[in-house]
Amino acid sequence: MKKEALVIGINKYENLDLLDKCENDAEDVSEFLKKCDFNTEILLNPSQKEIIKSLAVYKKKISKDTISIIYFSGHGLQVEGDNFIVPSDANISITEEIPYSCINASDLLLNIDIQSKIMHLIILDACRNNPFKSGIKGVSGGLARMVAPMGTLIAFATSPNMTSIERQNDRNGIYTKHLLSNLKTPNIPIERVFKNTRTKVLQDTNGRQVPWEESSLHGDDFYFVKEATALIMYLKKELIFAFNELTENPIDFSIIIGDHVKTEKIPFSEATLLFKKQFEEHKNTIHPRDAFMILFNLQKIIHSAYKFSMISKTIDFRELDRQVVNQSPNLTRDEVSEFQKILMAMEHYSSIFAHNDKFGEFKSIQRDINNHIWIGFKLDGEILKKQNLIMEDLDYVNQNIDSLNEIIESELLIGIMNEFFEK
């Protein structure tokens, strides 16, 4: 997607009150946009003719796949509901001269058709005061509301018909100062940038200045700054509960030691590895106690996996993947690959756990998975009565070894997640 910007700042007016921050505003906005890879033209103290020429050239650069920004800092005024930006050489003595000496703000708009992906932002920090010392009849303070055509956002430093506030010692105007701060905040969509700017200006002026926008933006969100660090934090926040289910919530795992059995609380990640080893050692056993312990351990692993799948259902993997894709221009290939790998792995294992549980109805173990209850038979005469069912269930596990491996080899997912959460 192309990125184009035209930035205008005017301090030096030949026939009107001078301003002292607009060049700084324009230079700082231009510098920021260049860092964001915008092809940026900056005009400082241009005449009407220079603005008209630059606008004509600028509009020819706009294709159907462009992010476009026009920023103006300087004098602005309205006459009978029409807004005008004032060039440096404007010489106005009566209201009727304004359309011929200034630039109608509607000339900053683009013709955007419904098939295009153009996003056009107009930012007007141009409501400082009435530029005419003696006053001219028909000229109103502040700017009027404008209708934003499709694909356009028009941002005003203050609300309709109001003027903005200036501070002598600041480098920038209050609005542009807070706008720049929010533009530089990583991973914030453009609409949120302007909302946050309004909040900060309101706080800074005790509610006396209220920035304003008119918008008809549509389609995907646009971010000025995208950072892998912020994306990692966002993904961790979304995935942490599923990660904890696999790595922290303990399982009462039965360990066979000679003729004895002991139970230890171990996390799912360790239980899957231990079960894999245990199953290989005892899968052909004829001892009903050992077989029963294997089956009982498997049930517990399956149950934890089931809880993981339930948690995973609350995660919008499509949205997380969209976040990665949106930020891919500012990520390395390895970062994109890493983020997508963990999302694909989680979605894959969630699907396995939810839909491939062939071992949920062992005849030798009663299980109510929704109520988190297992009822195992006592290791006494009762287990001997059920030994045929136990051995039958163990044989069933052997016959479905592929399904078993899909479940217990979740250590692959755990390894991927461990690397991710250690960042």
XYZ file of C-alpha atoms in Angstrom:
423
model
C 0.000 0.000 0.000
C 1.303 3.456 -0.974
C 1.720 6.124 1.685
C 1.509 9.770 0.600
C 1.473 12.937 2.713
C 1.311 16.689 2.146
C 2.209 18.779 5.206
C 1.721 22.561 5.378
C 2.777 24.939 8.160
C 2.503 28.724 8.053
C 3.907 31.150 10.632
C 4.824 34.096 8.422
C 1.742 35.875 7.093
C 2.394 38.946 4.985
C -0.819 40.772 5.852
C -2.244 38.901 8.885
C -1.261 38.152 12.454
C 1.908 36.070 12.658
C 1.916 32.639 14.315
C 4.829 31.015 16.115
C 4.295 27.235 16.301
C 2.939 26.171 12.924
C 6.301 25.600 11.274
C 7.346 23.447 14.238
C 4.072 21.526 13.995
C 4.539 20.871 10.299
C 8.216 19.902 10.639
C 7.513 17.466 13.485
C 4.535 15.880 11.730
C 6.551 15.573 8.520
C 9.485 13.966 10.322
C 7.188 11.433 11.984
C 5.418 10.529 8.740
C 8.730 10.029 6.955
C 9.759 7.579 9.681
C 6.501 5.746 8.961
C 7.554 5.429 5.283
C 5.238 8.133 3.934
C 6.374 9.894 0.781
C 6.095 13.328 2.380
C 6.181 16.838 0.912
C 6.394 19.721 3.366
C 5.447 23.319 2.551
C 6.527 26.051 4.963
C 4.883 29.474 4.555
C 3.608 28.767 1.023
C 1.646 31.209 -1.088
C -1.812 30.431 -2.452
C -0.315 29.596 -5.849
C 2.196 27.188 -4.290
C -0.509 25.386 -2.330
C -2.752 25.044 -5.384
C 0.117 23.647 -7.460
C 1.222 21.203 -4.753
C -2.338 19.979 -4.243
C -2.728 19.301 -7.960
C 0.530 17.338 -8.110
C -0.295 15.520 -4.887
C -3.696 14.312 -6.040
C -2.142 12.776 -9.145
C -0.020 10.530 -6.890
C -3.043 8.944 -5.265
C -3.856 5.497 -6.616
C -6.610 3.114 -5.535
C -4.392 1.594 -2.837
C -3.094 4.615 -0.907
C -3.002 5.939 2.624
C -3.196 9.722 2.133
C -2.637 12.462 4.710
C -2.973 16.225 4.302
C -1.957 18.198 7.393
C -2.337 21.952 7.793
C -1.203 24.175 10.649
C -1.905 27.874 10.310
C -4.768 30.340 10.081
C -8.190 28.989 9.184
C -11.579 30.653 8.964
C -15.160 30.025 7.925
C -17.569 32.094 5.899
C -21.242 31.118 5.797
C -20.429 27.509 6.681
C -17.513 27.105 4.247
C -14.024 26.515 5.676
C -10.872 28.050 4.259
C -7.180 27.616 5.014
C -5.237 30.855 4.697
C -2.001 30.977 2.627
C 0.911 33.184 3.599
C 0.202 35.856 0.940
C -3.531 36.256 1.584
C -4.521 39.938 1.417
C -8.128 40.287 2.481
C -10.044 43.434 3.193
C -13.629 42.243 2.562
C -15.378 38.896 2.906
C -15.889 38.512 -0.830
C -12.121 38.285 -1.366
C -11.728 35.194 0.814
C -12.630 32.510 -1.810
C -10.156 34.099 -4.227
C -7.324 34.642 -1.722
C -7.605 31.410 0.334
C -7.960 27.672 -0.232
C -11.398 26.159 0.296
C -10.994 23.197 2.668
C -13.182 21.137 0.349
C -10.284 21.255 -2.145
C -8.349 19.011 0.248
C -10.834 16.179 -0.326
C -10.279 13.336 -2.776
C -12.716 11.628 -5.118
C -12.828 8.100 -3.701
C -14.895 5.458 -5.450
C -16.364 2.429 -3.719
C -13.910 -0.034 -5.316
C -10.791 1.766 -4.094
C -8.889 1.123 -0.879
C -7.937 4.763 -0.413
C -7.839 6.031 3.172
C -7.670 9.828 3.267
C -6.936 11.819 6.430
C -7.255 15.598 6.602
C -5.885 17.145 9.806
C -6.621 20.819 10.371
C -4.866 22.530 13.272
C -6.246 25.822 12.000
C -8.633 27.310 14.528
C -6.334 29.554 16.518
C -8.132 32.881 16.312
C -9.695 35.374 13.944
C -6.668 36.454 11.876
C -8.036 39.902 11.151
C -7.035 42.504 13.718
C -9.822 44.875 12.777
C -12.351 42.136 12.063
C -14.236 41.507 8.850
C -17.972 41.132 8.723
C -19.171 37.594 7.982
C -16.028 35.804 9.158
C -16.721 33.412 12.050
C -14.318 32.154 14.672
C -13.284 28.545 14.393
C -14.198 26.156 11.572
C -17.535 24.689 10.533
C -18.420 21.009 10.425
C -17.568 19.209 7.193
C -19.048 16.045 5.773
C -16.356 13.393 5.373
C -16.863 11.508 2.092
C -16.420 7.744 1.990
C -12.956 6.605 3.053
C -12.158 9.967 4.646
C -11.488 11.234 8.153
C -11.374 14.990 8.824
C -9.812 15.956 12.144
C -10.139 19.418 13.696
C -8.039 20.794 16.537
C -11.199 21.918 18.290
C -14.956 21.605 18.030
C -17.056 23.459 15.436
C -17.122 27.250 15.711
C -14.568 27.267 18.536
C -10.966 28.484 18.611
C -8.052 26.545 20.062
C -5.762 27.475 22.924
C -2.098 28.433 22.580
C 0.732 28.333 25.140
C 3.695 30.621 24.636
C 6.467 28.317 25.841
C 5.471 25.064 24.085
C 7.183 23.964 20.893
C 3.918 22.754 19.361
C 0.300 23.716 19.519
C -1.611 21.824 22.194
C -3.500 19.707 19.680
C -0.513 18.712 17.540
C 1.589 18.012 20.634
C -0.879 15.398 21.865
C -1.621 14.136 18.364
C 2.060 13.362 17.774
C 2.343 11.625 21.125
C -0.566 9.343 20.310
C 0.514 8.748 16.716
C 3.781 7.353 18.092
C 2.022 4.903 20.422
C 2.482 1.397 18.970
C -0.365 -0.797 17.760
C -3.175 1.765 18.087
C -5.653 1.989 15.164
C -6.079 5.437 13.664
C -9.566 6.078 15.071
C -8.256 5.313 18.558
C -5.355 7.730 18.015
C -7.770 10.629 17.572
C -9.944 9.543 20.479
C -6.911 9.354 22.772
C -5.740 12.743 21.496
C -9.106 14.277 22.353
C -8.886 12.828 25.873
C -5.417 14.300 26.425
C -6.330 17.742 25.049
C -9.431 17.829 27.243
C -7.297 17.027 30.284
C -4.611 19.544 29.293
C -7.104 22.394 28.816
C -9.546 21.546 31.606
C -12.215 20.844 29.029
C -11.895 24.182 27.227
C -10.700 22.643 23.929
C -12.470 19.640 22.397
C -10.845 18.137 19.278
C -13.320 16.919 16.688
C -13.492 14.402 13.852
C -15.838 13.592 11.020
C -15.231 10.112 9.648
C -16.448 7.615 7.080
C -13.427 5.300 7.247
C -14.125 1.649 6.526
C -12.262 -1.605 5.957
C -9.210 -2.804 7.874
C -7.668 -0.839 10.726
C -4.598 1.271 9.971
C -1.696 1.551 12.422
C 1.070 4.142 12.165
C 3.435 2.251 14.456
C 3.470 -1.508 14.892
C 5.915 -3.226 17.197
C 6.650 -6.876 17.760
C 7.080 -6.272 21.501
C 3.568 -4.891 21.847
C 2.211 -7.726 19.722
C 3.932 -10.300 21.943
C 2.332 -8.736 25.017
C -1.069 -8.795 23.328
C -0.756 -12.442 22.279
C 0.448 -13.486 25.731
C -2.552 -11.802 27.301
C -4.899 -13.758 25.018
C -3.138 -17.119 25.399
C -2.069 -17.105 29.056
C -4.985 -19.123 30.452
C -4.523 -21.931 27.940
C -0.796 -21.892 28.615
C -1.350 -22.138 32.370
C -3.695 -25.094 31.910
C -0.914 -27.001 30.165
C 2.006 -25.951 32.352
C 0.817 -25.080 35.849
C -2.422 -26.836 36.824
C -1.285 -30.121 38.408
C -2.444 -33.656 37.659
C -2.630 -36.370 40.339
C -0.397 -38.765 38.445
C 0.039 -42.381 39.560
C 3.605 -43.681 39.377
C 4.335 -47.404 39.428
C 7.402 -48.315 41.501
C 7.885 -52.060 41.710
C 4.982 -53.450 43.674
C 3.920 -50.037 44.905
C 2.009 -47.102 43.461
C 2.494 -43.491 44.575
C 0.623 -40.396 43.481
C 2.346 -37.110 42.692
C 0.980 -33.748 41.627
C 2.732 -32.809 38.387
C 1.879 -30.327 35.612
C 0.350 -31.504 32.369
C 3.591 -30.844 30.498
C 5.498 -33.314 32.690
C 2.618 -35.776 32.875
C 2.493 -36.294 29.109
C 6.205 -37.099 28.946
C 6.020 -39.415 31.944
C 2.931 -41.145 30.610
C 4.597 -41.744 27.250
C 7.472 -43.535 28.992
C 5.112 -45.392 31.335
C 2.895 -46.590 28.526
C 5.835 -47.932 26.495
C 7.044 -49.912 29.550
C 3.685 -51.373 30.567
C 1.459 -51.442 27.469
C 1.790 -55.252 27.235
C 1.423 -55.920 30.931
C -0.838 -58.660 32.242
C -0.923 -57.125 35.708
C -4.391 -55.548 36.176
C -3.063 -53.015 38.715
C -0.442 -51.647 36.317
C -2.928 -51.590 33.452
C -5.458 -49.783 35.608
C -2.894 -47.107 36.626
C -2.017 -46.504 32.971
C -5.670 -46.094 32.052
C -6.378 -43.893 35.037
C -3.409 -41.622 34.199
C -4.552 -41.393 30.597
C -8.011 -40.350 31.712
C -6.521 -37.526 33.769
C -4.388 -36.341 30.841
C -7.421 -36.449 28.563
C -9.410 -34.449 31.070
C -6.751 -31.722 31.308
C -6.588 -31.681 27.538
C -10.360 -31.305 27.466
C -10.179 -28.302 29.787
C -7.477 -26.822 27.531
C -9.764 -27.233 24.539
C -12.609 -25.496 26.393
C -10.340 -22.550 27.196
C -9.117 -22.472 23.600
C -12.689 -22.111 22.367
C -12.757 -18.669 23.972
C -9.765 -17.554 21.881
C -10.444 -15.901 18.537
C -7.543 -17.391 16.583
C -8.691 -15.651 13.395
C -8.489 -12.247 15.083
C -5.051 -12.992 16.538
C -3.813 -14.094 13.139
C -5.262 -10.906 11.610
C -3.270 -8.870 14.141
C -0.084 -10.649 13.063
C -0.844 -10.107 9.368
C -1.686 -6.419 9.919
C 1.626 -5.858 11.653
C 3.704 -7.982 9.303
C 5.213 -4.971 7.453
C 7.037 -4.044 10.666
C 7.980 -7.588 11.692
C 10.765 -9.834 10.510
C 9.935 -13.019 8.637
C 11.056 -15.029 11.660
C 8.719 -13.085 13.960
C 5.740 -13.557 11.652
C 6.587 -17.255 11.336
C 6.925 -17.650 15.093
C 3.621 -15.955 15.896
C 1.718 -17.887 13.250
C 3.337 -21.160 14.332
C 2.119 -20.843 17.900
C -1.393 -19.868 16.794
C -1.606 -22.756 14.342
C -0.228 -25.196 16.922
C -2.714 -24.089 19.569
C -5.631 -24.248 17.167
C -4.487 -27.686 15.956
C -4.117 -29.181 19.421
C -7.339 -27.624 20.602
C -9.093 -29.399 17.736
C -7.421 -32.722 18.593
C -8.366 -32.521 22.236
C -11.923 -31.502 21.491
C -12.722 -33.916 18.687
C -10.328 -36.865 18.835
C -10.959 -38.241 22.298
C -11.433 -41.930 21.531
C -10.600 -42.911 25.095
C -13.323 -41.051 26.967
C -15.539 -44.047 27.683
C -13.340 -46.759 29.139
C -15.449 -49.548 30.518
C -13.184 -49.981 33.530
C -13.283 -46.363 34.708
C -16.351 -44.239 35.308
C -15.919 -40.658 34.234
C -18.045 -37.515 34.295
C -15.912 -35.037 32.430
C -18.305 -32.097 32.765
C -18.315 -32.377 36.544
C -14.578 -33.082 36.828
C -15.188 -36.497 38.466
C -13.415 -39.836 38.007
C -14.386 -42.896 39.935
C -11.662 -45.540 39.811
C -12.012 -48.986 41.257
C -10.213 -49.740 44.497
C -6.988 -51.664 44.249
C -8.351 -54.682 46.033
C -10.806 -57.434 45.221
C -12.930 -55.053 43.149
C -10.186 -54.468 40.585
C -9.766 -58.184 40.160
C -13.450 -58.500 39.323
C -12.973 -55.898 36.579
C -9.621 -57.100 35.291
C -11.119 -58.340 32.021
C -12.524 -54.870 31.335
C -9.223 -53.281 32.324
C -7.196 -55.461 29.973
C -9.764 -54.899 27.227
C -9.423 -51.121 27.634
C -5.629 -51.334 27.580
C -5.796 -53.366 24.378
C -8.113 -50.726 22.901
C -5.510 -48.045 23.653
C -2.874 -50.172 21.910
C -5.099 -50.494 18.856
C -5.577 -46.721 18.669
C -1.964 -45.765 19.167
C -2.117 -42.935 16.596
C -4.915 -41.202 18.468
C -3.041 -41.704 21.713
C 0.128 -40.166 20.268
C -1.782 -37.124 19.015
C -2.894 -36.439 22.546
C 0.243 -37.209 24.519
C 2.606 -35.543 22.059
C 1.207 -32.182 23.064
C 4.666 -31.637 24.540
C 5.473 -30.220 21.081
C 2.918 -27.481 21.673
C 4.179 -26.965 25.203
C 7.713 -26.515 23.901
C 6.571 -23.885 21.395
C 4.564 -22.068 24.074
C 7.409 -22.188 26.587
C 9.746 -20.454 24.132
C 7.089 -17.846 23.411
C 6.277 -17.078 27.057
C 9.946 -16.865 28.023
C 10.362 -13.753 25.832
